[in-house]
Amino acid sequence: MRSHFVRLVAPIFFLIAAFALPIACFAQSSSSDLILINGKIITVDTKDSIAQALSIHNGKIVAVGSNDQIQKLAPKNAQVIDLHGRTATPGLIDSHCHFDETDRIYGIELSNITNISEAVALVRKTAASRKPGEWIQGSGWDEGKLSDKRYITASDLDKVSPDNPVWLTHTTGHYGVANSFALRLAKISNDTKDPTGGTIDRDASGQPTGVLKETAMAAVTDLIPPYTREQQRNGLLKMMADFNAEGMTAAKDPGTEGIRWDLYQELLKENKSTVRIFALLYGGRTMESARATFARLQAQPKPPQSFGDGMLLSGGVKLYMDGSGGGRTAWVYDPWYKTPSELDGHNTGYPNIDPSTYRQMVKLFHDGGIHVSTHAVGDRAIDWVVDTYADLLKEKPTKGLRHGIIHCNIPTDHAIDTMARLQHDYDSGYPETQAPFMWWIGDIYAASFGAKREQRLMPYNTYTHKNIIWTGGSDYFVTPFPARYGLWSSIVRTTLSGSQPFGTAESVDIHTALRSYTIWAAHQLFLEDRIGSLEPGKDADIAVWDRDLYSIPSDDIKNIHCELTLLRGKVVYTAPDSKL
Ligand SMILES: [Zn+2]
């Protein structure tokens, strides 16, 4: 610990430890020095050191050590937060989060319903306050959590919404259901063919059920008027506040289309940003769309360059190689299962982009020095993505572009070995994963993957043995965003219904899980020199918890409660019931 000390330049005054002030005063105070004492500070440095205290000057960590050491070094007028034994960690980082709660504010929230009639009742209630023809939107439903154990269909919704188009997005975002009014507007009928990369779900007689998957959704979703600028701004502000309340201070946002990037810039200028954002732009499905995205990215500074001193980064591009595990559209070698014992015919999913076009698109970005993160869930999609990265890196060796594999659910042995090699040789090939899939959509996942594949899901323990680093995340709105759920899922691998179909052979301990939500995630945001661990020279992004993550039973980790969050040494959240 001692070797980590940096001498303070400021004169050292005698410090009165009893000088603790309530938090409210800190937020208003102008002094730039702050110390935290009497804590269990999990630093997540290379030795996983624990400290008692740390000091902050101008938002940066100056020293980490014992109470005595820190108090001796701190200037007299430094503010003091006495942690009274509580545990602090680096601010937690979500490496894949659709960073937007606009839907949650203005749409119908369906993530907590337990049967289809509840969804129908909510649509009925909303329809009563809408003019004929006005859209009704909702999101978050999941047939795995419904007692009906089936999709919501147009015929469920039609009786309560005869005069309004309705669109309800599934929790995965990879499918949704339209009512018949919306299907008519979208010109979807019995005769409509499935689009490339999409599925129009049909009943036994060939009639569309209302459920549209992947690219088939666009026929309906393109008709829905976007939220206003003010609504979207409110959605971002709510997301930032809710992140801070969970001890979270940074996110990689994989979809900054429309006005989102401008809104991020606007909030930053107004000093209202309280979460660091590493933004990806969607590259589309064609060379034409890729070139347009490439031009936009070339006009921005490349990471680790940033706006607002590490607050906002134009990170690179997001592409999709395939679809979803829950929707059985992800691209796999062996057929999907409809139920644990019944195959879904010969369905092996499909690529989202023509595979050779994908390769050309990645080449464009790679050769231009742009970071690429590709959505790949199925084993076949993951192989294609890592092989593409490997070939292009061989052709044009470039270190540090850190190309990512988003979700990376069931990598083959070949993919795992390739990622290990790419990380070692090129600082590339990083799985950007979501442990809470095993929990929140774990029951539909288990059924779809089948007994053999589900053991391979999120193979964290294998990664550890192969020296592969990965990042944690929520894929919010797919799963709830609090990172504590991901920490817990990485260890227990339990589904919402309480079963463990994925086994525990690939579990890791809390020390490793925490790295995936801190320093390893920071690396995939190109911010590892600034955040991700509590060490001298780094920004003071810190979360204080009511319990000690390292000593409580694993099952309690999902219930830890954030009491205080600092971003660059400033309090951005204090729990209303906190006694700190
Ligand atoms: Zn996503």
Coordinates of C-alpha atoms and ligand atoms in Angstrom, one line a residue:
M1 CA 0.0 0.0 0.0
R2 CA 2.8 2.4 1.0
S3 CA 4.4 2.3 -2.4
H4 CA 1.2 3.7 -3.9
F5 CA 1.5 6.9 -2.0
V6 CA 2.0 10.2 -3.9
R7 CA 3.3 13.1 -1.8
L8 CA 0.9 16.0 -1.5
V9 CA 2.1 19.2 -3.0
A10 CA -0.2 21.2 -0.7
P11 CA 1.1 22.0 2.8
I12 CA 0.1 19.5 5.4
F13 CA -1.9 20.7 8.3
F14 CA -3.0 19.0 11.4
L15 CA -6.4 17.5 10.8
I16 CA -9.1 17.2 13.4
A17 CA -10.8 13.8 12.7
A18 CA -14.0 14.8 14.5
F19 CA -14.6 17.5 11.9
A20 CA -17.1 15.3 10.0
L21 CA -19.8 17.3 8.3
P22 CA -23.1 16.1 7.0
I23 CA -23.0 15.2 3.3
A24 CA -25.3 18.0 2.3
C25 CA -22.6 20.5 3.3
F26 CA -19.9 18.7 1.2
A27 CA -21.9 19.1 -2.0
Q28 CA -22.1 22.9 -1.5
S29 CA -18.6 23.4 -0.2
S30 CA -16.0 25.0 -2.4
S31 CA -13.0 23.2 -1.0
S32 CA -11.3 20.8 -3.4
D33 CA -9.9 18.4 -0.8
L34 CA -11.9 15.5 0.6
I35 CA -10.9 12.5 2.5
L36 CA -12.8 9.3 3.2
I37 CA -11.8 7.5 6.5
N38 CA -12.7 4.5 8.5
G39 CA -13.8 2.4 5.5
K40 CA -13.1 -0.9 4.0
I41 CA -12.0 0.5 0.6
I42 CA -11.8 -2.2 -2.0
T43 CA -9.3 -0.6 -4.4
V44 CA -9.4 -3.2 -7.3
D45 CA -5.7 -2.5 -7.8
T46 CA -3.6 -5.3 -9.3
K47 CA -3.2 -6.9 -5.8
D48 CA -6.8 -6.4 -4.8
S49 CA -5.6 -4.3 -1.9
I50 CA -8.0 -3.1 0.8
A51 CA -7.4 0.3 2.4
Q52 CA -9.0 2.2 5.3
A53 CA -8.9 5.7 3.9
L54 CA -8.2 7.8 0.8
S55 CA -7.7 11.4 -0.1
I56 CA -9.0 13.4 -3.1
H57 CA -7.8 16.7 -4.5
N58 CA -9.6 18.4 -7.4
G59 CA -11.6 15.2 -8.1
K60 CA -8.5 13.0 -8.3
I61 CA -7.3 10.4 -5.8
V62 CA -4.1 11.6 -4.3
A63 CA -3.4 8.8 -1.8
V64 CA -4.8 5.6 -0.5
G65 CA -3.8 4.0 2.9
S66 CA -4.6 3.9 6.6
N67 CA -6.5 6.5 8.5
D68 CA -3.3 7.7 10.1
Q69 CA -1.4 8.0 6.8
I70 CA -4.3 9.8 5.1
Q71 CA -5.1 12.2 7.9
K72 CA -1.4 13.1 8.3
L73 CA -1.2 14.0 4.6
A74 CA -4.5 15.8 4.2
P75 CA -4.7 19.6 4.3
K76 CA -6.4 21.2 7.3
N77 CA -9.4 22.4 5.4
A78 CA -10.1 19.0 3.8
Q79 CA -13.7 17.8 4.1
V80 CA -14.1 14.5 5.8
I81 CA -16.5 11.6 5.2
D82 CA -16.4 9.1 7.9
L83 CA -17.5 5.8 6.4
H84 CA -18.1 4.2 9.8
G85 CA -16.8 0.9 8.6
R86 CA -18.7 0.8 5.4
T87 CA -17.4 -0.7 2.2
A88 CA -16.4 1.4 -0.8
T89 CA -15.6 0.3 -4.4
P90 CA -14.8 2.0 -7.6
G91 CA -18.0 3.4 -9.3
L92 CA -19.5 0.4 -11.1
I93 CA -19.4 0.4 -14.9
D94 CA -22.0 -1.1 -17.3
S95 CA -20.3 -2.1 -20.5
H96 CA -23.5 -2.5 -22.5
C97 CA -26.5 -0.5 -21.6
H98 CA -29.2 1.1 -23.8
F99 CA -28.9 4.2 -21.7
D100 CA -32.4 5.6 -21.9
E101 CA -35.5 5.5 -19.6
T102 CA -37.7 7.5 -21.9
D103 CA -39.9 4.4 -22.5
R104 CA -40.1 3.9 -18.8
I105 CA -41.4 7.4 -18.2
Y106 CA -43.8 7.7 -21.2
G107 CA -44.6 4.1 -22.2
I108 CA -46.4 1.1 -20.6
E109 CA -44.0 -0.7 -18.2
L110 CA -44.5 -4.5 -18.7
S111 CA -41.5 -6.0 -16.9
N112 CA -43.4 -6.8 -13.8
I113 CA -46.6 -8.4 -15.2
T114 CA -47.2 -12.1 -14.5
N115 CA -49.9 -12.9 -17.0
I116 CA -51.3 -11.7 -20.3
S117 CA -54.5 -10.3 -18.9
E118 CA -52.4 -7.8 -16.9
A119 CA -50.9 -6.5 -20.2
V120 CA -54.3 -6.3 -21.8
A121 CA -55.6 -4.3 -18.8
L122 CA -52.8 -1.8 -19.0
V123 CA -53.3 -1.4 -22.8
R124 CA -57.1 -0.9 -22.1
K125 CA -56.3 1.8 -19.5
T126 CA -53.9 3.7 -21.8
A127 CA -56.3 3.4 -24.8
A128 CA -59.0 5.2 -22.8
S129 CA -56.9 8.3 -22.6
R130 CA -55.7 8.3 -26.2
K131 CA -57.4 9.8 -29.3
P132 CA -58.3 7.3 -32.1
G133 CA -55.3 6.6 -34.2
E134 CA -52.7 7.6 -31.6
W135 CA -49.9 5.1 -30.9
I136 CA -49.8 3.1 -27.7
Q137 CA -46.3 1.8 -26.8
G138 CA -45.0 -0.5 -24.1
S139 CA -42.0 -2.6 -23.3
G140 CA -40.5 -5.2 -21.0
W141 CA -42.8 -8.3 -21.4
D142 CA -41.3 -11.7 -21.4
E143 CA -43.3 -14.9 -22.0
G144 CA -40.9 -16.8 -19.7
K145 CA -42.3 -14.8 -16.7
L146 CA -46.0 -15.1 -17.7
S147 CA -48.1 -17.9 -16.3
D148 CA -49.6 -18.3 -19.8
K149 CA -46.1 -19.3 -21.0
R150 CA -46.8 -18.0 -24.5
Y151 CA -46.3 -14.8 -26.6
I152 CA -48.8 -12.0 -26.3
T153 CA -50.6 -11.9 -29.6
A154 CA -52.6 -9.3 -31.7
S155 CA -55.8 -11.1 -30.8
D156 CA -55.2 -10.5 -27.1
L157 CA -54.8 -6.8 -27.7
D158 CA -57.5 -6.1 -30.4
K159 CA -60.5 -6.2 -28.1
V160 CA -59.2 -3.4 -26.0
S161 CA -57.6 -1.3 -28.7
P162 CA -59.8 -1.3 -31.8
D163 CA -59.1 2.3 -32.7
N164 CA -55.3 2.6 -31.8
P165 CA -52.2 1.0 -33.1
V166 CA -50.3 -0.8 -30.4
W167 CA -46.6 -2.0 -30.2
L168 CA -45.2 -3.8 -27.2
T169 CA -41.5 -4.5 -27.3
H170 CA -40.2 -7.8 -25.7
T171 CA -37.7 -7.4 -22.9
T172 CA -34.9 -8.6 -25.3
G173 CA -35.7 -5.8 -27.8
H174 CA -35.4 -8.5 -30.5
Y175 CA -39.1 -9.0 -30.9
G176 CA -42.4 -7.5 -30.0
V177 CA -46.1 -7.7 -30.6
A178 CA -48.4 -5.4 -32.7
N179 CA -52.2 -5.4 -32.6
S180 CA -54.1 -5.8 -35.8
F181 CA -54.5 -2.0 -36.3
A182 CA -50.7 -1.7 -36.3
L183 CA -50.3 -4.7 -38.6
R184 CA -52.8 -3.1 -41.1
L185 CA -50.8 0.2 -41.0
A186 CA -47.6 -1.7 -41.6
K187 CA -49.3 -3.6 -44.5
I188 CA -48.5 -7.0 -42.9
S189 CA -50.9 -9.7 -44.0
N190 CA -51.0 -13.5 -44.7
D191 CA -49.2 -12.8 -48.0
T192 CA -46.3 -10.8 -46.6
K193 CA -43.0 -12.6 -46.9
D194 CA -40.5 -12.6 -44.1
P195 CA -37.9 -9.9 -44.7
T196 CA -34.2 -10.9 -44.7
G197 CA -32.9 -11.2 -41.2
G198 CA -36.4 -11.2 -39.7
T199 CA -39.4 -13.4 -38.9
I200 CA -43.2 -12.7 -39.0
D201 CA -44.5 -15.2 -36.5
R202 CA -47.5 -17.1 -37.8
D203 CA -50.2 -19.4 -36.5
A204 CA -51.0 -22.9 -37.9
S205 CA -53.1 -21.4 -40.7
G206 CA -50.3 -19.0 -41.8
Q207 CA -52.0 -15.9 -40.3
P208 CA -49.5 -13.4 -38.6
T209 CA -49.9 -13.6 -34.8
G210 CA -48.7 -10.0 -34.3
V211 CA -45.3 -11.1 -33.1
L212 CA -42.5 -9.7 -35.3
K213 CA -38.9 -10.6 -34.8
E214 CA -35.6 -8.8 -35.7
T215 CA -35.8 -6.9 -39.0
A216 CA -39.5 -7.7 -39.3
M217 CA -40.2 -5.3 -36.5
A218 CA -39.2 -2.3 -38.6
A219 CA -42.4 -2.4 -40.7
V220 CA -44.2 -1.3 -37.5
T221 CA -41.6 0.5 -35.4
D222 CA -40.7 2.8 -38.3
L223 CA -44.3 4.1 -38.2
I224 CA -44.2 5.2 -34.5
P225 CA -43.4 8.9 -34.1
P226 CA -40.2 9.3 -32.0
Y227 CA -40.3 10.8 -28.6
T228 CA -39.8 14.6 -28.5
R229 CA -36.4 16.1 -27.7
E230 CA -37.6 17.0 -24.2
Q231 CA -39.0 13.5 -23.5
Q232 CA -35.7 12.0 -24.6
R233 CA -33.7 14.5 -22.5
N234 CA -35.8 13.5 -19.5
G235 CA -35.2 9.9 -20.3
L236 CA -31.4 10.5 -20.2
L237 CA -31.5 12.5 -17.0
K238 CA -33.6 9.9 -15.2
M239 CA -31.2 7.2 -16.4
M240 CA -28.2 9.1 -15.0
A241 CA -29.9 9.7 -11.6
D242 CA -31.0 6.1 -11.4
F243 CA -27.5 4.9 -12.3
N244 CA -25.9 7.0 -9.6
A245 CA -28.4 5.6 -7.0
E246 CA -26.9 2.1 -7.8
G247 CA -23.3 3.2 -7.3
M248 CA -22.8 3.3 -11.1
T249 CA -20.8 6.0 -12.8
A250 CA -20.1 4.9 -16.4
A251 CA -21.7 3.2 -19.3
K252 CA -21.0 2.0 -22.8
D253 CA -24.1 3.0 -24.8
P254 CA -24.4 0.9 -28.0
G255 CA -27.0 3.1 -29.8
T256 CA -26.6 6.8 -30.0
E257 CA -28.7 7.4 -33.1
G258 CA -30.9 10.4 -33.7
I259 CA -30.5 13.3 -31.3
R260 CA -29.0 11.2 -28.5
W261 CA -25.4 12.3 -29.2
D262 CA -26.5 16.0 -29.2
L263 CA -28.3 15.5 -26.0
Y264 CA -25.2 14.0 -24.3
Q265 CA -23.2 17.0 -25.5
E266 CA -25.9 19.4 -24.3
L267 CA -26.1 17.8 -20.8
L268 CA -22.3 17.9 -20.6
K269 CA -22.2 21.6 -21.4
E270 CA -24.9 22.3 -18.8
N271 CA -22.9 20.4 -16.3
K272 CA -25.8 18.0 -15.8
S273 CA -24.0 14.8 -16.8
T274 CA -23.3 12.5 -13.8
V275 CA -22.5 9.3 -15.8
R276 CA -19.5 8.9 -18.2
I277 CA -20.7 7.7 -21.6
F278 CA -18.7 5.8 -24.2
A279 CA -21.0 5.9 -27.2
L280 CA -21.2 3.6 -30.2
L281 CA -22.9 4.5 -33.4
Y282 CA -24.9 1.8 -35.3
G283 CA -23.2 0.8 -38.5
G284 CA -26.3 -0.6 -40.3
R285 CA -26.4 -3.7 -42.5
T286 CA -24.9 -2.5 -45.7
M287 CA -21.6 -1.1 -47.0
E288 CA -23.5 2.1 -47.7
S289 CA -24.6 2.5 -44.1
A290 CA -21.1 1.5 -42.9
R291 CA -19.5 4.3 -45.0
A292 CA -22.0 6.9 -43.7
T293 CA -21.2 5.8 -40.1
F294 CA -17.5 5.8 -40.8
A295 CA -17.6 9.4 -42.1
R296 CA -19.5 10.5 -38.9
L297 CA -17.0 8.7 -36.7
Q298 CA -14.0 10.1 -38.5
A299 CA -15.2 13.6 -37.7
Q300 CA -15.0 12.9 -34.0
P301 CA -11.9 12.5 -31.7
K302 CA -11.1 8.8 -31.2
P303 CA -10.9 7.2 -27.8
P304 CA -9.2 7.7 -25.4
Q305 CA -9.7 11.3 -26.4
S306 CA -12.9 12.6 -24.9
F307 CA -15.2 15.5 -24.3
G308 CA -15.4 16.9 -20.8
D309 CA -12.2 15.4 -19.5
G310 CA -13.2 11.7 -19.7
M311 CA -17.0 12.2 -19.5
L312 CA -18.1 11.6 -23.1
L313 CA -16.4 9.5 -25.8
S314 CA -17.3 8.9 -29.4
G315 CA -16.2 5.3 -29.1
G316 CA -16.7 3.5 -32.4
V317 CA -19.2 1.4 -34.2
K318 CA -21.8 -1.3 -33.2
L319 CA -22.7 -4.0 -35.7
Y320 CA -25.1 -7.0 -35.3
M321 CA -23.9 -10.5 -36.4
D322 CA -27.1 -12.2 -35.3
G323 CA -30.3 -12.0 -33.2
S324 CA -31.4 -13.2 -29.8
G325 CA -31.2 -16.4 -27.7
G326 CA -34.7 -15.9 -26.3
G327 CA -36.2 -15.3 -29.7
R328 CA -34.3 -18.3 -31.2
T329 CA -33.0 -16.0 -34.0
A330 CA -29.3 -16.1 -33.0
W331 CA -27.1 -17.9 -35.5
V332 CA -26.1 -21.3 -34.1
Y333 CA -24.6 -24.6 -35.5
D334 CA -27.3 -26.9 -34.1
P335 CA -31.1 -26.3 -34.0
W336 CA -32.8 -24.3 -31.3
Y337 CA -35.2 -25.9 -28.9
K338 CA -38.8 -24.8 -28.5
T339 CA -39.1 -26.5 -25.1
P340 CA -36.3 -28.3 -23.2
S341 CA -37.3 -31.5 -25.0
E342 CA -38.7 -30.3 -28.4
L343 CA -36.5 -29.0 -31.2
D344 CA -37.7 -25.9 -33.0
G345 CA -37.7 -27.8 -36.3
H346 CA -34.5 -27.1 -38.3
N347 CA -34.2 -23.5 -37.0
T348 CA -30.6 -22.5 -36.5
G349 CA -31.3 -18.8 -36.5
Y350 CA -29.7 -16.5 -39.1
P351 CA -27.0 -13.8 -39.5
N352 CA -28.2 -10.3 -39.3
I353 CA -25.8 -9.1 -42.0
D354 CA -24.7 -11.1 -45.0
P355 CA -21.5 -12.6 -43.5
S356 CA -19.2 -11.5 -46.3
T357 CA -20.6 -8.0 -46.2
Y358 CA -20.0 -8.0 -42.5
R359 CA -16.3 -8.8 -43.1
Q360 CA -16.0 -5.9 -45.6
M361 CA -17.7 -3.5 -43.1
V362 CA -15.4 -4.5 -40.3
K363 CA -12.4 -4.1 -42.6
L364 CA -13.5 -0.5 -43.4
F365 CA -13.6 0.4 -39.7
H366 CA -10.5 -1.6 -38.7
D367 CA -8.3 -0.2 -41.4
G368 CA -9.6 3.3 -40.5
G369 CA -8.5 2.8 -36.8
I370 CA -12.0 2.6 -35.4
H371 CA -13.1 0.4 -32.5
V372 CA -15.8 -2.2 -33.5
S373 CA -18.1 -4.0 -31.1
T374 CA -20.3 -6.7 -32.7
H375 CA -23.4 -8.3 -31.2
A376 CA -23.0 -12.1 -31.4
V377 CA -25.0 -14.5 -29.3
G378 CA -24.9 -17.8 -31.1
D379 CA -21.8 -20.0 -31.4
R380 CA -21.7 -19.7 -35.2
A381 CA -22.0 -15.9 -35.1
I382 CA -19.3 -15.7 -32.5
D383 CA -16.9 -17.8 -34.5
W384 CA -17.6 -15.6 -37.6
V385 CA -16.9 -12.4 -35.6
V386 CA -13.7 -13.6 -33.9
D387 CA -12.3 -15.1 -37.1
T388 CA -13.1 -11.8 -38.9
Y389 CA -11.2 -9.9 -36.3
A390 CA -8.3 -12.4 -36.4
D391 CA -8.0 -12.2 -40.2
L392 CA -8.1 -8.4 -40.3
L393 CA -5.6 -8.1 -37.5
K394 CA -3.3 -10.4 -39.3
E395 CA -3.7 -8.4 -42.5
K396 CA -3.2 -5.0 -40.7
P397 CA -1.8 -5.5 -37.2
T398 CA -3.1 -2.7 -35.0
K399 CA -2.8 -2.9 -31.3
G400 CA -5.4 -1.3 -28.9
L401 CA -8.5 -1.1 -31.0
R402 CA -10.1 -3.5 -28.5
H403 CA -12.7 -5.0 -30.9
G404 CA -15.5 -6.4 -28.7
I405 CA -17.9 -9.4 -28.9
I406 CA -21.2 -8.1 -27.4
H407 CA -23.1 -10.8 -25.4
C408 CA -20.7 -13.6 -26.5
N409 CA -23.1 -16.1 -25.0
I410 CA -21.9 -19.6 -26.1
P411 CA -18.4 -19.3 -27.6
T412 CA -16.9 -22.5 -29.0
D413 CA -13.4 -23.7 -27.8
H414 CA -12.1 -22.2 -31.0
A415 CA -13.6 -18.8 -30.3
I416 CA -12.2 -18.9 -26.7
D417 CA -8.7 -19.7 -27.9
T418 CA -8.9 -17.0 -30.6
M419 CA -10.0 -14.4 -28.1
A420 CA -7.2 -15.3 -25.7
R421 CA -4.7 -14.9 -28.6
L422 CA -6.2 -11.6 -29.9
Q423 CA -6.2 -10.1 -26.4
H424 CA -2.6 -11.1 -25.8
D425 CA -1.2 -10.1 -29.2
Y426 CA -3.3 -7.1 -30.2
D427 CA -5.3 -5.9 -27.2
S428 CA -8.4 -7.0 -29.1
G429 CA -11.2 -9.6 -28.9
Y430 CA -13.0 -8.8 -25.6
P431 CA -16.3 -10.5 -24.6
E432 CA -18.7 -7.8 -23.4
T433 CA -21.1 -10.0 -21.5
Q434 CA -24.3 -9.8 -19.4
A435 CA -24.3 -12.3 -16.5
P436 CA -27.9 -11.2 -15.5
F437 CA -29.2 -12.9 -18.7
M438 CA -28.9 -16.1 -16.7
W439 CA -31.2 -14.6 -14.1
W440 CA -33.7 -12.3 -15.8
I441 CA -34.3 -14.2 -19.1
G442 CA -32.6 -17.4 -17.9
D443 CA -35.7 -19.5 -17.9
I444 CA -36.4 -18.8 -21.6
Y445 CA -32.7 -19.1 -22.4
A446 CA -32.4 -22.5 -20.8
A447 CA -35.4 -23.8 -22.7
S448 CA -34.1 -22.4 -26.1
F449 CA -30.4 -23.5 -25.8
G450 CA -31.1 -27.0 -24.6
A451 CA -29.2 -29.1 -22.1
K452 CA -25.9 -29.4 -23.9
R453 CA -25.4 -25.8 -24.8
E454 CA -26.6 -24.2 -21.7
Q455 CA -23.6 -25.4 -19.7
R456 CA -21.4 -23.3 -22.0
L457 CA -23.3 -20.1 -21.4
M458 CA -21.1 -17.2 -20.2
P459 CA -18.0 -19.4 -19.5
Y460 CA -16.3 -17.0 -17.0
N461 CA -14.3 -19.7 -15.2
T462 CA -12.8 -20.9 -18.5
Y463 CA -12.0 -17.3 -19.4
T464 CA -10.2 -16.9 -16.1
H465 CA -8.1 -20.0 -16.7
K466 CA -7.2 -18.8 -20.2
N467 CA -6.3 -15.3 -19.0
I468 CA -9.2 -13.7 -21.0
I469 CA -10.7 -10.6 -19.5
W470 CA -14.3 -9.8 -20.1
T471 CA -16.7 -7.0 -19.1
G472 CA -20.0 -7.0 -17.2
G473 CA -23.2 -5.3 -18.2
S474 CA -27.0 -5.4 -18.2
D475 CA -28.0 -4.8 -21.8
Y476 CA -30.7 -2.7 -20.1
F477 CA -33.7 -2.7 -21.1
V478 CA -33.1 -6.5 -21.6
T479 CA -32.4 -6.9 -17.9
P480 CA -32.6 -4.4 -15.0
F481 CA -29.5 -2.3 -15.0
P482 CA -28.2 -2.3 -11.3
A483 CA -24.8 -3.9 -11.5
R484 CA -25.3 -5.7 -8.2
Y485 CA -27.5 -8.2 -10.1
G486 CA -24.7 -8.9 -12.5
L487 CA -22.1 -9.4 -9.7
W488 CA -24.5 -11.8 -8.1
S489 CA -25.4 -13.7 -11.3
S490 CA -21.7 -14.1 -12.2
I491 CA -21.4 -16.2 -9.0
V492 CA -24.7 -18.0 -8.5
R493 CA -25.9 -18.5 -12.1
T494 CA -29.5 -18.9 -10.9
T495 CA -32.6 -18.2 -13.1
L496 CA -35.5 -16.0 -12.0
S497 CA -37.5 -19.2 -11.1
G498 CA -34.6 -20.3 -8.9
S499 CA -33.2 -23.2 -11.0
Q500 CA -29.5 -23.6 -12.1
P501 CA -29.7 -25.0 -15.6
F502 CA -26.4 -23.4 -16.5
G503 CA -24.5 -25.2 -13.7
T504 CA -21.9 -23.6 -11.5
A505 CA -18.7 -24.9 -13.2
E506 CA -18.4 -21.6 -14.9
S507 CA -19.0 -19.5 -11.8
V508 CA -16.4 -17.0 -10.5
D509 CA -16.0 -15.5 -7.1
I510 CA -16.9 -11.9 -6.1
H511 CA -13.3 -10.7 -6.5
T512 CA -13.3 -11.6 -10.2
A513 CA -16.9 -10.6 -10.8
L514 CA -16.1 -7.1 -9.4
R515 CA -13.2 -6.7 -11.8
S516 CA -15.6 -7.3 -14.7
Y517 CA -17.7 -4.3 -13.6
T518 CA -14.8 -2.1 -12.7
I519 CA -11.3 -2.2 -14.1
W520 CA -11.9 -4.6 -17.0
A521 CA -15.0 -2.7 -18.0
A522 CA -13.0 0.6 -17.8
H523 CA -10.6 -1.0 -20.3
Q524 CA -13.4 -1.5 -22.9
L525 CA -14.4 2.1 -22.4
F526 CA -10.8 3.1 -23.0
L527 CA -10.8 4.8 -19.6
E528 CA -8.6 2.4 -17.6
D529 CA -6.1 5.2 -16.9
R530 CA -8.8 7.3 -15.3
I531 CA -11.3 4.9 -13.6
G532 CA -12.0 1.3 -12.7
S533 CA -9.8 1.2 -9.6
L534 CA -9.1 3.4 -6.6
E535 CA -5.5 4.3 -7.0
P536 CA -3.5 7.6 -6.8
G537 CA -3.8 9.6 -10.0
K538 CA -7.2 8.2 -10.9
D539 CA -10.5 10.1 -10.9
A540 CA -12.5 9.6 -7.6
D541 CA -15.5 7.7 -8.9
I542 CA -16.5 5.9 -5.8
A543 CA -19.5 3.9 -4.5
V544 CA -20.2 3.3 -0.8
W545 CA -22.3 0.3 0.2
D546 CA -24.2 -0.8 3.2
R547 CA -22.6 -4.2 3.2
D548 CA -19.2 -5.7 2.5
L549 CA -19.3 -7.4 -0.9
Y550 CA -16.3 -9.5 0.0
S551 CA -17.6 -11.1 3.1
I552 CA -21.4 -11.4 2.9
P553 CA -23.0 -14.7 1.5
S554 CA -23.2 -14.7 -2.3
D555 CA -26.9 -14.6 -2.3
D556 CA -26.9 -11.2 -0.5
I557 CA -24.9 -9.5 -3.1
K558 CA -28.0 -8.8 -5.2
N559 CA -29.5 -6.9 -2.3
I560 CA -26.6 -4.6 -1.5
H561 CA -27.7 -1.0 -1.1
C562 CA -25.8 2.0 -2.3
E563 CA -25.5 4.8 0.3
L564 CA -23.2 7.3 -1.5
T565 CA -21.9 7.8 -5.0
L566 CA -19.0 10.2 -5.9
L567 CA -18.1 11.2 -9.5
R568 CA -14.8 12.9 -9.7
G569 CA -14.8 13.5 -6.0
K570 CA -18.3 15.2 -6.0
V571 CA -21.3 13.6 -4.3
V572 CA -23.8 12.8 -7.0
Y573 CA -26.0 10.6 -4.9
T574 CA -26.8 10.1 -1.2
A575 CA -29.4 7.5 -0.1
P576 CA -32.3 9.2 1.6
D577 CA -32.0 6.8 4.6
S578 CA -28.2 7.0 4.8
K579 CA -26.7 7.9 8.1
L580 CA -23.3 8.8 6.7
Ligands
ZN1 ZN -28.0 -4.5 -26.6

